[in-house]
Coordinates of C-alpha atoms and ligand atoms in Angstrom, one line a residue:
M21 CA -20.0 45.4 10.4
T22 CA -20.8 43.4 12.6
V23 CA -24.7 42.3 12.9
F24 CA -23.9 39.1 13.1
Y25 CA -22.0 37.7 15.7
N26 CA -21.3 33.4 17.4
F27 CA -21.4 33.7 21.8
G28 CA -21.3 30.8 23.3
G29 CA -22.7 28.9 20.0
N30 CA -26.0 30.7 19.5
M31 CA -26.2 33.3 16.9
Y32 CA -26.7 37.5 18.1
I33 CA -27.8 39.5 16.7
N34 CA -27.0 43.6 17.0
I35 CA -29.5 46.0 14.9
T36 CA -28.4 48.9 17.2
N37 CA -26.1 50.5 19.3
G38 CA -28.8 52.9 20.3
C39 CA -30.7 52.6 24.4
P40 CA -32.2 54.8 27.2
C41 CA -30.4 53.6 29.6
D42 CA -27.0 53.7 30.7
C43 CA -26.3 50.3 33.0
V44 CA -23.9 51.6 35.7
F45 CA -22.9 47.3 34.7
C46 CA -22.9 48.3 31.1
L47 CA -19.9 45.9 29.5
R48 CA -20.2 48.9 26.8
K49 CA -17.4 50.6 29.0
N50 CA -15.2 47.9 28.8
G51 CA -14.6 47.7 26.3
D52 CA -15.6 47.5 21.7
S53 CA -16.4 43.0 21.7
V54 CA -17.2 40.0 23.4
K55 CA -14.9 37.7 22.8
D56 CA -12.8 37.8 20.0
N57 CA -15.5 39.6 17.6
D58 CA -15.2 41.9 16.2
S59 CA -16.2 45.9 16.9
L60 CA -20.0 45.4 17.8
W61 CA -19.9 49.7 17.6
L62 CA -22.5 49.9 14.4
E63 CA -21.2 53.1 11.7
H64 CA -25.0 53.5 11.5
E65 CA -27.5 51.9 12.4
P66 CA -28.1 48.5 9.1
S67 CA -30.6 48.7 7.0
F68 CA -33.2 44.8 6.3
E69 CA -31.6 44.8 2.7
E70 CA -27.4 44.6 4.9
I71 CA -29.5 43.1 8.2
C72 CA -30.7 39.6 5.0
D73 CA -27.5 39.9 3.7
A74 CA -25.5 39.6 6.9
F75 CA -27.8 36.5 7.9
D76 CA -27.9 34.8 4.1
R77 CA -23.8 35.1 5.0
F78 CA -24.0 34.4 8.5
D79 CA -22.4 30.9 9.3
K80 CA -25.4 29.1 10.9
T81 CA -24.0 25.2 11.2
G82 CA -25.3 23.9 14.1
V83 CA -27.3 27.4 15.4
T84 CA -30.4 26.0 17.3
E85 CA -30.8 29.3 18.8
A86 CA -30.9 33.7 17.7
V87 CA -30.6 36.0 20.5
F88 CA -31.6 40.1 19.9
C89 CA -28.8 41.4 22.5
G90 CA -25.4 43.4 20.7
Y91 CA -24.3 46.1 21.9
G92 CA -27.3 48.0 22.0
E93 CA -31.5 47.6 23.2
P94 CA -32.7 45.7 20.6
A95 CA -36.9 47.3 21.5
T96 CA -35.5 50.7 19.8
R97 CA -36.5 49.3 17.0
A98 CA -39.4 46.9 16.9
D99 CA -40.0 46.9 13.6
M100 CA -37.4 46.3 12.7
L101 CA -36.6 44.0 15.2
I102 CA -39.8 41.9 14.4
K103 CA -39.2 41.9 10.2
T104 CA -35.5 40.8 11.4
A105 CA -37.6 37.6 13.6
E106 CA -40.0 37.2 10.6
Y107 CA -37.1 36.6 7.9
I108 CA -34.9 34.3 9.9
K109 CA -38.0 32.3 10.7
K110 CA -38.9 32.1 8.0
N111 CA -35.1 31.2 6.4
S112 CA -34.2 28.9 9.9
D113 CA -35.7 26.8 12.2
M114 CA -33.8 28.3 15.0
S115 CA -36.2 29.9 17.9
I116 CA -35.5 33.4 19.1
R117 CA -34.7 34.8 22.2
L118 CA -35.0 38.8 22.8
N119 CA -32.7 40.2 25.7
T120 CA -34.1 43.5 26.3
N121 CA -34.0 46.1 28.9
G122 CA -38.1 46.7 28.7
L123 CA -38.7 49.5 28.2
L124 CA -40.0 49.5 25.1
R125 CA -43.6 51.1 25.5
L126 CA -41.4 54.5 27.0
M127 CA -39.8 55.1 24.2
P128 CA -42.3 57.9 22.9
K129 CA -42.0 56.0 19.2
Y130 CA -43.6 52.7 20.9
K131 CA -45.4 54.5 23.1
D132 CA -48.8 52.0 21.7
F133 CA -46.4 49.4 20.9
D134 CA -48.7 46.1 20.2
L135 CA -47.2 43.5 22.4
E136 CA -49.2 41.5 19.8
K137 CA -46.3 41.4 17.3
F138 CA -43.8 39.3 18.9
R139 CA -46.3 36.4 18.4
G140 CA -44.9 33.8 17.4
L141 CA -41.5 35.2 16.4
I142 CA -40.4 35.3 19.9
D143 CA -40.1 32.6 22.0
C144 CA -38.4 33.8 24.8
V145 CA -37.2 36.8 26.3
S146 CA -35.0 37.6 29.1
V147 CA -36.2 41.1 30.5
S148 CA -33.4 42.9 33.0
L149 CA -34.9 43.3 36.6
N150 CA -31.7 44.3 37.9
A151 CA -33.0 45.6 41.7
P152 CA -35.9 45.5 43.9
N153 CA -37.6 48.5 43.2
A154 CA -38.4 51.8 41.6
V155 CA -35.4 54.3 43.3
R156 CA -33.1 51.2 43.0
Y157 CA -34.3 50.2 39.4
I158 CA -33.3 54.3 38.5
E159 CA -30.0 54.2 40.3
V160 CA -28.5 51.1 38.5
T161 CA -30.6 51.8 34.9
R162 CA -29.7 55.7 35.2
P163 CA -32.7 55.6 32.0
K164 CA -32.5 59.0 30.2
F165 CA -35.8 59.4 30.3
S166 CA -37.3 62.3 31.7
E167 CA -37.5 61.7 35.7
E168 CA -41.3 61.8 35.6
V169 CA -41.6 58.9 33.1
N170 CA -38.0 57.6 35.1
K171 CA -40.4 57.4 38.4
N172 CA -42.6 54.3 35.4
A173 CA -39.8 52.8 34.2
F174 CA -39.6 50.0 37.3
N175 CA -43.7 49.4 37.0
E176 CA -43.2 49.2 33.1
M177 CA -40.0 46.9 33.8
I178 CA -42.6 44.6 34.8
N179 CA -46.0 45.1 33.3
F180 CA -43.4 44.3 30.2
A181 CA -42.3 40.6 31.9
V182 CA -46.2 40.4 32.8
D183 CA -47.4 40.8 30.1
M184 CA -44.9 38.3 27.5
K185 CA -46.0 35.9 29.6
K186 CA -49.2 35.9 27.3
I187 CA -47.5 36.1 23.7
C188 CA -44.5 33.6 24.0
K189 CA -43.4 30.0 25.0
K190 CA -41.0 31.4 28.0
V191 CA -40.3 35.0 29.9
M192 CA -36.8 35.0 33.0
F193 CA -35.8 37.8 34.3
T194 CA -32.2 38.6 35.0
V195 CA -29.7 40.5 38.0
V196 CA -26.6 41.5 37.7
D197 CA -25.2 40.7 41.4
I198 CA -23.1 44.1 41.7
I199 CA -26.6 44.4 43.9
S200 CA -26.2 43.4 46.7
Q201 CA -27.5 40.0 48.1
E202 CA -29.9 40.9 50.6
E203 CA -31.3 42.8 47.0
I204 CA -31.0 39.7 45.3
E205 CA -33.2 37.5 47.8
E206 CA -36.2 40.4 47.4
C207 CA -35.7 40.2 43.2
R208 CA -36.2 36.0 43.6
R209 CA -39.0 37.1 45.9
L210 CA -40.0 39.3 43.6
S211 CA -40.0 37.1 40.9
E212 CA -41.2 34.3 42.5
K213 CA -44.9 36.2 43.0
L214 CA -44.4 37.5 39.6
E215 CA -44.2 33.4 38.2
I216 CA -40.7 34.6 37.1
P217 CA -38.3 32.9 36.9
L218 CA -34.9 34.5 37.9
R219 CA -31.4 34.8 36.8
V220 CA -28.2 35.5 38.5
R221 CA -25.2 37.2 36.0
H222 CA -22.1 37.6 37.7
Y223 CA -20.5 40.4 37.0
I224 CA -17.4 40.8 34.2
T225 CA -15.1 43.8 33.8
D226 CA -14.1 41.2 30.1
N227 CA -16.7 40.4 28.4
E228 CA -15.6 37.3 28.1
S229 CA -18.9 36.2 29.6
Y230 CA -21.6 37.6 28.1
T231 CA -26.3 37.1 28.5
Ligands
SF4_22 S1 -29.9 48.4 28.6 FE1 -27.9 47.2 28.3 S2 -26.8 48.1 26.4 FE2 -28.2 50.1 27.2 S3 -27.5 50.8 29.3 FE3 -28.5 48.6 30.6 S4 -27.0 47.1 29.9 FE4 -26.5 48.1 28.9

């Protein structure tokens, strides 16, 4: 079971395959893993003991950044994410990035989640903006909440990113270039207005490049 894996010299963390979305560009549609790593489909969601054990055994030589990403949305296990981040901080000097869809507070379990819990643990958060407006956001990310909740998903994602600016050193947006150039420019203008840098990711199908 692959909980930690190396990608581009960073240590990636795969604590869940759960996700409340079904993005049209999701890597998981194209294979079982990235580069030459073992399958990222988990036999079960790893316990804290299994995560600590896998971290202790992982070759961390030269690794300076840990990234919560994997084959799922890490925030679906926000409590375990925090425990894991605490363990990494206690046992290494790595900075920690969270790659997320930003929909944490739409998940019933975490509707009252206090983002302050991330303070001092998450150094950088990369939020998937994915689209310039709520209508396109639903088309691209296909959230699996109720229709009523889905309507709020775009705004909630934006609010999450804005709120995280008060909590961690660096917040950025990403967009995958499956939307039109005009829409990417709209995303850029929105990012500038919110003073959150935008990174445009190239859509890939061979899982050789990664977020
Ligand atoms: S949020 Fe991430 S894991 Fe979930 S469907 Fe979209 S790309 Fe895939």
